[in-house]
XYZ file of C-alpha atoms in Angstrom:
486
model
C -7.196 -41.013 131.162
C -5.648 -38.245 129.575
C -2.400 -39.490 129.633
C -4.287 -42.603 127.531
C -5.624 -40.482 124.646
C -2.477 -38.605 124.671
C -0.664 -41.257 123.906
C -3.277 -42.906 121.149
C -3.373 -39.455 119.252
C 0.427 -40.235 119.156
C 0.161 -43.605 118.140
C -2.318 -42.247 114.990
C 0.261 -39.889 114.512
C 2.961 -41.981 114.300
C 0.647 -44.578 111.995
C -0.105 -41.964 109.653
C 3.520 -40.838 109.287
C 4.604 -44.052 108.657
C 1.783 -44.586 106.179
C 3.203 -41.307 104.292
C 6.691 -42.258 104.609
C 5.759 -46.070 102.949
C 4.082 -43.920 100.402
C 6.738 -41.178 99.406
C 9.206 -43.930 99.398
C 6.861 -45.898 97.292
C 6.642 -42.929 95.113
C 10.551 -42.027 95.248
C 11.887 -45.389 94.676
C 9.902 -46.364 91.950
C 11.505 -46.176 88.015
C 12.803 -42.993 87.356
C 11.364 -43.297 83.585
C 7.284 -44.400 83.045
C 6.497 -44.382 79.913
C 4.133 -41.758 79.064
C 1.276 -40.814 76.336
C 3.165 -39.079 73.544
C 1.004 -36.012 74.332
C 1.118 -35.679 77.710
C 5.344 -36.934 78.401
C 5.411 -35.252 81.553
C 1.615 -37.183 83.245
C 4.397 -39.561 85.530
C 6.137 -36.373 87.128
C 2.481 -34.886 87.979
C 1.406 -37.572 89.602
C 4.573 -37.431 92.000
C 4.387 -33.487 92.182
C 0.443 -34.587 93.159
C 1.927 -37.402 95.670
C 4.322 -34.372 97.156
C 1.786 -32.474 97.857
C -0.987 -34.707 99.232
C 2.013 -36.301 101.889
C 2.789 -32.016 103.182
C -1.143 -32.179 103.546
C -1.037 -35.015 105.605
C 2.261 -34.336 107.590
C 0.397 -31.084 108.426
C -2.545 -32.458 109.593
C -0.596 -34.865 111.787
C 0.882 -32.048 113.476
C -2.146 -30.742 114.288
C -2.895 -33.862 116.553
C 0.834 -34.072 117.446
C 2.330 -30.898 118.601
C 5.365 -32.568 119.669
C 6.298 -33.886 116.433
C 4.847 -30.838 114.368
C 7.535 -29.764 111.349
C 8.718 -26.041 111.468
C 5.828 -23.491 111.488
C 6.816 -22.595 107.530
C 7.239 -26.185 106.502
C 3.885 -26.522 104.691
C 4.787 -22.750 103.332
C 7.562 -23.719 101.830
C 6.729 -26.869 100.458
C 3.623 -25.369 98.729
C 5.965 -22.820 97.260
C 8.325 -25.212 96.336
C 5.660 -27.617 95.034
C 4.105 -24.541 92.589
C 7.442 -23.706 91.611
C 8.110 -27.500 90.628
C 4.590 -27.445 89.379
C 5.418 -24.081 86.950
C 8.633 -25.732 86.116
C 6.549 -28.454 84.811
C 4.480 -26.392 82.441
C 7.783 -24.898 81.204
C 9.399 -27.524 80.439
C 6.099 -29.516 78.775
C 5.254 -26.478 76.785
C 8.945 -26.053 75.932
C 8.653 -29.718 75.025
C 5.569 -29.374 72.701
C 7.151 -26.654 71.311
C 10.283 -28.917 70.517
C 8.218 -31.499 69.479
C 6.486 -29.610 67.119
C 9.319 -28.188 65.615
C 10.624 -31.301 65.199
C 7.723 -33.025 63.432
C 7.891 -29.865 61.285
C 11.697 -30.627 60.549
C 10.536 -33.932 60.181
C 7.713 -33.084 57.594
C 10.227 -30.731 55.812
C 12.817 -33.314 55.724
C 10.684 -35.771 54.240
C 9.336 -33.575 51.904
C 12.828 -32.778 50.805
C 13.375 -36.271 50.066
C 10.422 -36.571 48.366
C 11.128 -33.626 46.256
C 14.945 -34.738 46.028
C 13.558 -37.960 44.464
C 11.186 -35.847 42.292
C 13.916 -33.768 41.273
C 16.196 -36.660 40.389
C 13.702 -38.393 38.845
C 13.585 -35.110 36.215
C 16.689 -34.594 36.156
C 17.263 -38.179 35.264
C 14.103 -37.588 32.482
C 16.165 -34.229 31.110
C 19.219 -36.037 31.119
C 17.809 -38.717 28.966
C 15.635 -35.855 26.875
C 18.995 -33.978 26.748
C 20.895 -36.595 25.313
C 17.824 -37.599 22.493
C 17.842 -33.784 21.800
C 21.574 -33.780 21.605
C 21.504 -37.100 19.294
C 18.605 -34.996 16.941
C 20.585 -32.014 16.842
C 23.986 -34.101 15.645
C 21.749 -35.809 13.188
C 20.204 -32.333 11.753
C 23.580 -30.791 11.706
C 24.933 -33.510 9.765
C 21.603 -33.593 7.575
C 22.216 -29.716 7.269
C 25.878 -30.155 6.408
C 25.108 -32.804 3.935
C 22.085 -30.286 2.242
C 25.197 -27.313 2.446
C 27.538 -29.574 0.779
C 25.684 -30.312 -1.673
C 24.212 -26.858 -2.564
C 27.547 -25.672 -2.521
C 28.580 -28.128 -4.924
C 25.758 -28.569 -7.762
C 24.280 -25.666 -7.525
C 24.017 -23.544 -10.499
C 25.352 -20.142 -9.100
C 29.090 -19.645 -8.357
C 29.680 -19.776 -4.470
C 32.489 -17.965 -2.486
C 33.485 -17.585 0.970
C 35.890 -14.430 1.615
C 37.396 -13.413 4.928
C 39.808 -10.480 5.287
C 39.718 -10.000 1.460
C 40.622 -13.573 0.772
C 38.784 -16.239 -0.941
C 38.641 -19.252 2.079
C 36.337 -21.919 -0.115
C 34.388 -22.115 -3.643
C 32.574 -24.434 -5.567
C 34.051 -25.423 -8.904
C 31.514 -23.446 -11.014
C 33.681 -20.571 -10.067
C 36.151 -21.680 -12.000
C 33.995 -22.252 -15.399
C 32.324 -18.509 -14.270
C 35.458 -17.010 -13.269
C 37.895 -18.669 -16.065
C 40.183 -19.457 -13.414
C 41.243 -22.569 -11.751
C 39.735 -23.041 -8.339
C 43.096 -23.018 -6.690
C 43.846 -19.891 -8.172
C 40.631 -18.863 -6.393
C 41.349 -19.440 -3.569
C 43.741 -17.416 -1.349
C 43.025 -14.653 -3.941
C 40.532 -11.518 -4.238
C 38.483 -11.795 -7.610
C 38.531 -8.703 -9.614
C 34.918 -9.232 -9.453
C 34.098 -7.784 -6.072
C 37.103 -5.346 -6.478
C 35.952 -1.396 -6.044
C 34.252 -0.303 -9.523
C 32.982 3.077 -10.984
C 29.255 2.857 -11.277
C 26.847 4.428 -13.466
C 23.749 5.679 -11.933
C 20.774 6.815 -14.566
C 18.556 9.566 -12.600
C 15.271 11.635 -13.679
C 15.969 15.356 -13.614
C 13.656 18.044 -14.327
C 15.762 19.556 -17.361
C 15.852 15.664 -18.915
C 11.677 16.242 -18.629
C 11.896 19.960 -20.215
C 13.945 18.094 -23.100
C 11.001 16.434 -24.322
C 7.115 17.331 -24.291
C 6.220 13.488 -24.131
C 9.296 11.863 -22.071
C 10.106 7.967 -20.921
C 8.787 5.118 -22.370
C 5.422 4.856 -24.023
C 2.814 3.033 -21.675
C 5.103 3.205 -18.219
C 5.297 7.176 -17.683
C 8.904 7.403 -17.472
C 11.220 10.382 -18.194
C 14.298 10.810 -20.597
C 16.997 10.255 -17.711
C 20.411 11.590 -17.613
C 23.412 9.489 -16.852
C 26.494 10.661 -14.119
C 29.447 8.820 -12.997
C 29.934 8.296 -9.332
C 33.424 7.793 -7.293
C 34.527 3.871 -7.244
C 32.440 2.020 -4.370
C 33.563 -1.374 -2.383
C 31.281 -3.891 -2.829
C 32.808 -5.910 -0.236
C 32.986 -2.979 2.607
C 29.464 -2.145 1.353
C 28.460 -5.977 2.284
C 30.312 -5.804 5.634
C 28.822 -2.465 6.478
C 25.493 -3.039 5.772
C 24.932 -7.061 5.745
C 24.048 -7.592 2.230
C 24.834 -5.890 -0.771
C 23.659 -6.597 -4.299
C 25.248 -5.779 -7.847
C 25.341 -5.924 -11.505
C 28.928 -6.657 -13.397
C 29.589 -6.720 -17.015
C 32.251 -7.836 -18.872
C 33.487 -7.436 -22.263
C 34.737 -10.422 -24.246
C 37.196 -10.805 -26.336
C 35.219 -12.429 -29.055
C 31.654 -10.218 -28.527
C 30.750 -12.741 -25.789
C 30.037 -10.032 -23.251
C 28.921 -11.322 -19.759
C 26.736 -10.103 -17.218
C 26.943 -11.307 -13.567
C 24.456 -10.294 -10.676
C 26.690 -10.705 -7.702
C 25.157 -10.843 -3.973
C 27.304 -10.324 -1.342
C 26.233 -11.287 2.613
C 28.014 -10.625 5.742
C 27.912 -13.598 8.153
C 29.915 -14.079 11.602
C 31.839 -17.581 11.756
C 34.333 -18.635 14.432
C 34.061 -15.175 16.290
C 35.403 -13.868 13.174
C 33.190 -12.241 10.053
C 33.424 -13.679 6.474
C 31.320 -12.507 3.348
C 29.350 -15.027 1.228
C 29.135 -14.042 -2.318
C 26.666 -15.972 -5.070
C 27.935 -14.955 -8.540
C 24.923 -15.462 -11.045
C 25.317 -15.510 -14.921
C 22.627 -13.220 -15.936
C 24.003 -13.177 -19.615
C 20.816 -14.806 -21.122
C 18.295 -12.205 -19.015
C 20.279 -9.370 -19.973
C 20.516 -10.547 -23.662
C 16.391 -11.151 -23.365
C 15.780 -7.457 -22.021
C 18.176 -5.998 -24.688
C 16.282 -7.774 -27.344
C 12.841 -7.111 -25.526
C 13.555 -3.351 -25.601
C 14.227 -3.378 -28.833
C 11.270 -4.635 -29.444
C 9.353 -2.103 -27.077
C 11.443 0.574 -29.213
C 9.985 -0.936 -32.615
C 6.299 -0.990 -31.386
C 6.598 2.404 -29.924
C 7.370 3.554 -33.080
C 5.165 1.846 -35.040
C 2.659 3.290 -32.668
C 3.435 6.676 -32.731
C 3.628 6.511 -36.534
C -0.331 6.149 -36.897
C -1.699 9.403 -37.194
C -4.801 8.344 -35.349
C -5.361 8.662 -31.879
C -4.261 5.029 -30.024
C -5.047 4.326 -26.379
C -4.677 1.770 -24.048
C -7.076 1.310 -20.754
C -7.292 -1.154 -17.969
C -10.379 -1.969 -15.520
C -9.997 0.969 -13.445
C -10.057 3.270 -16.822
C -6.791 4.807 -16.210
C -4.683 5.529 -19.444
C -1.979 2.917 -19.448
C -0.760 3.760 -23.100
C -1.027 6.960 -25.260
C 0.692 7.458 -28.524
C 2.082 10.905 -30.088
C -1.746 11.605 -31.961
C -3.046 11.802 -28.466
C -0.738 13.629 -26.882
C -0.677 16.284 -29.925
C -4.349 16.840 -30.101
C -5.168 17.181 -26.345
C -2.153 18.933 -26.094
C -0.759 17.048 -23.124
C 2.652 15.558 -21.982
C 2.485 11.786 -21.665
C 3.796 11.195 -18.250
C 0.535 13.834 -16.901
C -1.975 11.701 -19.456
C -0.874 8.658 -17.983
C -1.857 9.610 -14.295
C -5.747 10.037 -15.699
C -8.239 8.516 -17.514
C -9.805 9.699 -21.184
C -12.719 10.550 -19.485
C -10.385 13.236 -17.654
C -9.856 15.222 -21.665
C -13.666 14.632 -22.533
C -16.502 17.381 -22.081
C -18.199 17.470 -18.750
C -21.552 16.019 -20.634
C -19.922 13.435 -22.325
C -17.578 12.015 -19.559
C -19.911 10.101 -17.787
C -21.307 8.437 -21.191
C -17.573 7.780 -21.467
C -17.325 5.519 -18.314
C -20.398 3.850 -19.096
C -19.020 2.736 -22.644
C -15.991 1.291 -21.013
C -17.965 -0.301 -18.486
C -20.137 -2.420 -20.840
C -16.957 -3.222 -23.156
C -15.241 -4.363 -20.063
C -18.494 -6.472 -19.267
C -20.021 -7.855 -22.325
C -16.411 -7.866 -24.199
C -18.382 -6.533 -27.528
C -16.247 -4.160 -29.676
C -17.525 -0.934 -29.966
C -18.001 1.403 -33.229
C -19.391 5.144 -32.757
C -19.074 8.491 -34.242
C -18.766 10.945 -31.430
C -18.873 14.590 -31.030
C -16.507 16.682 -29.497
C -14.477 20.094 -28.994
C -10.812 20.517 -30.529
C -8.211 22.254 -28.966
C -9.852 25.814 -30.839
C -13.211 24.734 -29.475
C -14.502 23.985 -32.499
C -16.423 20.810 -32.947
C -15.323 17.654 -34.623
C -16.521 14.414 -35.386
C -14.432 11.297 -34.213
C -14.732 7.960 -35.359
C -13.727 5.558 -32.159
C -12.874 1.778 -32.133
C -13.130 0.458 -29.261
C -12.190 -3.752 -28.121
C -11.409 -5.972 -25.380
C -8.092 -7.533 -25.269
C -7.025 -10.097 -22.206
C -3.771 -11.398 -21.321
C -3.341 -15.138 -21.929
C -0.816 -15.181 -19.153
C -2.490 -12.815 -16.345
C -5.992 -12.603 -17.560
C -5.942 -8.623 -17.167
C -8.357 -6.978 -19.561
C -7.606 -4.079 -21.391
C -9.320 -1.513 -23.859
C -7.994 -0.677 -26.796
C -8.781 2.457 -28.306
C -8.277 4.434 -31.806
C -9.687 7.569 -32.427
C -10.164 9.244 -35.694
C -11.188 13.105 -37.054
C -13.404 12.547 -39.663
C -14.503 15.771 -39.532
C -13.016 17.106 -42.948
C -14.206 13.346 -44.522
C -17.839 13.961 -43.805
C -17.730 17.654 -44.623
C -15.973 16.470 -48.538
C -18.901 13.527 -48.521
C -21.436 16.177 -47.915
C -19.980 18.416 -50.971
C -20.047 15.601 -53.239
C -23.378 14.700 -52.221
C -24.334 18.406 -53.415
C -22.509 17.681 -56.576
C -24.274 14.737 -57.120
C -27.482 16.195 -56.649
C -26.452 19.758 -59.162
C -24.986 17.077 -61.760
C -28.057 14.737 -61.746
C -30.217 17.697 -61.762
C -28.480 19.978 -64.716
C -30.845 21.188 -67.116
C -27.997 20.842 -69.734
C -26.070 17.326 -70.581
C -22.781 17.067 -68.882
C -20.309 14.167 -68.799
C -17.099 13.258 -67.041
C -14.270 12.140 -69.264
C -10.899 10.441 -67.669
C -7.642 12.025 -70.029
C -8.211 9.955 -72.676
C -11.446 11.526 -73.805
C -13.921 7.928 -72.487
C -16.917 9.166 -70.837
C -16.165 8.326 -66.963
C -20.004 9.711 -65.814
C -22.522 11.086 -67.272
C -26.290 12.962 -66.106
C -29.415 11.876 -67.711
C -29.540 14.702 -69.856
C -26.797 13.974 -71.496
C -27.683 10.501 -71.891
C -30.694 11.644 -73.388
C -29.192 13.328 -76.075
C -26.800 10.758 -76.743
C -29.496 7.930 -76.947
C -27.708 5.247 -75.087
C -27.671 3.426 -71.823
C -25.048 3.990 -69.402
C -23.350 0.521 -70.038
C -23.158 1.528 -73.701
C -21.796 5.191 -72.750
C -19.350 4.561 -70.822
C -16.564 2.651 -72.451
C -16.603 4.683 -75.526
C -15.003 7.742 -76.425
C -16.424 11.449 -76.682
C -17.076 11.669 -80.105
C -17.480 8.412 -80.682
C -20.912 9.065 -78.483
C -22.258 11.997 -79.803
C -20.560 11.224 -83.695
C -18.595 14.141 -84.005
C -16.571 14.216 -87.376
C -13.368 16.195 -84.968
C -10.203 15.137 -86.580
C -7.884 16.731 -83.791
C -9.820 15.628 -80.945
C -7.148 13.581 -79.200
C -5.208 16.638 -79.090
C -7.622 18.681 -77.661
C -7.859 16.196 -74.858
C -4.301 15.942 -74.618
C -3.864 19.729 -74.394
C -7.032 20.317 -71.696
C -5.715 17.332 -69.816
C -2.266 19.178 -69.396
């Protein structure tokens, strides 16, 4: 009976090792590729690492019941072991895997991005490109607009136009030659004596030219009696390439008295790696001939000014003197370039400066000329009277008002009106008869005493002779007149 269930346990055994042989063969034979969820790519090697391990289970569980056919003692040791190490090797390589996979959607990502931006990029370069060549076709059509403008600048314009390099006239205009008196291609390849080195005159202000004069510089602008020096020859055309630009007056003499003037402007400018000087040569005849006649003028009415012996000033809106004559530079003792830094308030009394300011104020407002006798202190301290005129002018051209002042001492006038007021008075008042006679012996005035006696009216008086009047029987009076008269 033993021997029976022996032999069944054997004939399980043998069942179940069959079954697990069917089953690992199953598993071994199958495809050696199944495809697999994109996140899990290893799932089909699991489930044969799981098959593995479930047929060492079972093979040791058959020994149990069959000693006789029972593996080595370490069999199920070793194919745990080796089944964990499979199973670790596993992880490995499907974390390795995510890890490549990962990277390589990255690379993917980047890549596509790179196209995408490698499109982008195209696409702008192609928009530049097609910006670059409108810009391109603008900038050809400005520099030909420009050229055209140059060209014709350079050609009608009214100045005389050179271009020098190295000293040598390159190109010109043709009013060079009518400025010049040369022919252009005489011009050119030459040096004009024009811009050749010249000795210049300089005018300065020194403080001995000042001393020269009490009342220096022109009447009205403050400016001195200046003294004239030579200086040493200077380059106009190293001046231009030194400093950039360089600006100067030239004067020739004619032959015929037709003197010319010429304000010549001289500019450094680089061209071709290589630096040339443009110079403008502008007749300035007609100016110069204005100013020269316009000074003269000054000159006159300076000295038509400083003949009236009356005080003459000129004001503006901010009261400062902008014009003095000699009269007011005698009596308040004062050099005209100091006057013309104040204001007339600045020589009047401390009382009667601000009534000054308020005058001018109300002229300058209402534009009503003023008439006044003022009081005031001469130079000894003494007082004086002064008759002032004062009036509004404006500029037609700016519109700047002005105040002109004159200023008169009547102080002698009204002290002679005041004595022949007295006279008037003793002569009308005379106890006795007098009368005024002119040289030849007519009665020019007489008081009403004397009318009186002479029994006439002063129409009847007056345009008859002495002794005509009172009937005097004086054969030699003619001579007596003649001789008191002498």
């Amino acid at each position: 009976m033993e021997d029976s269930v022996e032999q069944r346990r054997a004939s399980d055994s043998a069942a179940t090792l069959d079954e697990a042989s069917s089953v690992v063969t199953a598993e071994l034979s199958g495809p050696a590729r199944i495809d697999a969820p994109a996140d899990e790519p290893f799932l089909p090697l699991q489930h044969r690492i799981d098959a593995l391990r479930e047929i060492v289970h079972t093979v040791a569980e058959t020994s149990v019941n069959d000693p006789k056919n029972a593996p080595p003692e370490a069999f199920e040791h070793n194919a745990e072991s080796l089944l964990g190490d499979l199973q670790e090797m596993l992880r490995d390589a499907e974390r390795q895997f995510v890890e490549a996979r990962d990277r390589s959607d990255a690379l993917a990502n980047a890549q596509a991005d790179a196209i995408i931006r490698s499109v982008e990029i195209i696409d702008e370069l192609e928009e530049t490109k097609l910006q670059l060549s409108e810009a391109r076709r603008m900038a050809e059509e400005s520099a030909r607009d420009t050229q055209s403008l140059a060209d014709m600048i350079f050609a009608r314009t009214s100045d005389a136009i050179l271009v020098l390099k190295n000293r040598e006239c390159i190109a010109c205009n043709d009013k060079v030659a009518k400025l010049l008196g040369m022919p252009r291609d005489k011009v050119i390849g030459s040096f004009p004596s024009l811009f050749a080195p010249v000795e210049t005159i300089v005018t300065e202000i020194t403080p001995a030219a000042v001393s020269a004069n009490d009342k220096p510089g022109v009447m009205g602008l403050g400016e001195c009696p200046a003294t004239r020096r030579r200086r040493k020859p200077h380059d106009p055309y190293d001046a231009a390439l030194r400093h950039g630009l360089w600006s100067f007056e030239s004067y020739r003499p004619g032959p015929k008295g037709d003197d010319a003037w010429f304000e010549v402007t001289l500019t450094s400018f680089p061209m071709r790696g290589e630096t040339h000087v443009l110079a403008v040569v502008r007749d300035i005849t007609s100016r110069k001939r204005f100013e020269q006649e316009l000074q003269r003028n000054r000159d006159f009415l300076h000295n038509v000014i400083n003949a009236v012996r009356d005080q003459l000033i000129v004001q503006g809106q901010n009261q400062r003197l902008l014009l003095v004559n000699d009269a007011f530079c005698d009596a308040h003792q004062v050099q005209r370039n100091e006057a013309l830094r104040r204001t007339a308030a600045d020589f009047a009394p401390p009382h009667e400066a601000d009534l000054l300011r308020q005058s001018l104020d109300r002229i300058f407002d209402d534009g009503l000329p003023q008439d006044a006798e003022e009081q005031s202190l001469d130079e000894r301290g003494l007082p004086q009277l002064m008759a002032v005129k004062r009036s509004l002018f404006r500029d037609p051209v700016t519109g700047d008002a002005f105040v002109v002042s004159t200023s008169r001492d009547i102080t002698d006038e009204r002290r002679n009106e005041e004595r022949l007021r007295l006279l008037a008075t003793v002569f009308n008042n005379a106890q006795e008869g007098v009368a005024i006679l002119d040289d030849q012996g007519f009665v020019v005035e007489a008081n009403p005493v004397f009318l009186e006696i002479a029994g006439g009216s002063d129409e009847n008086l007056l345009v008859r002779r002495l002794d005509h009047v009172l009937d005097w029987s004086f054969a030699d009076f003619p001579e007596v007149i003649e001789a008191v008269s002498a």
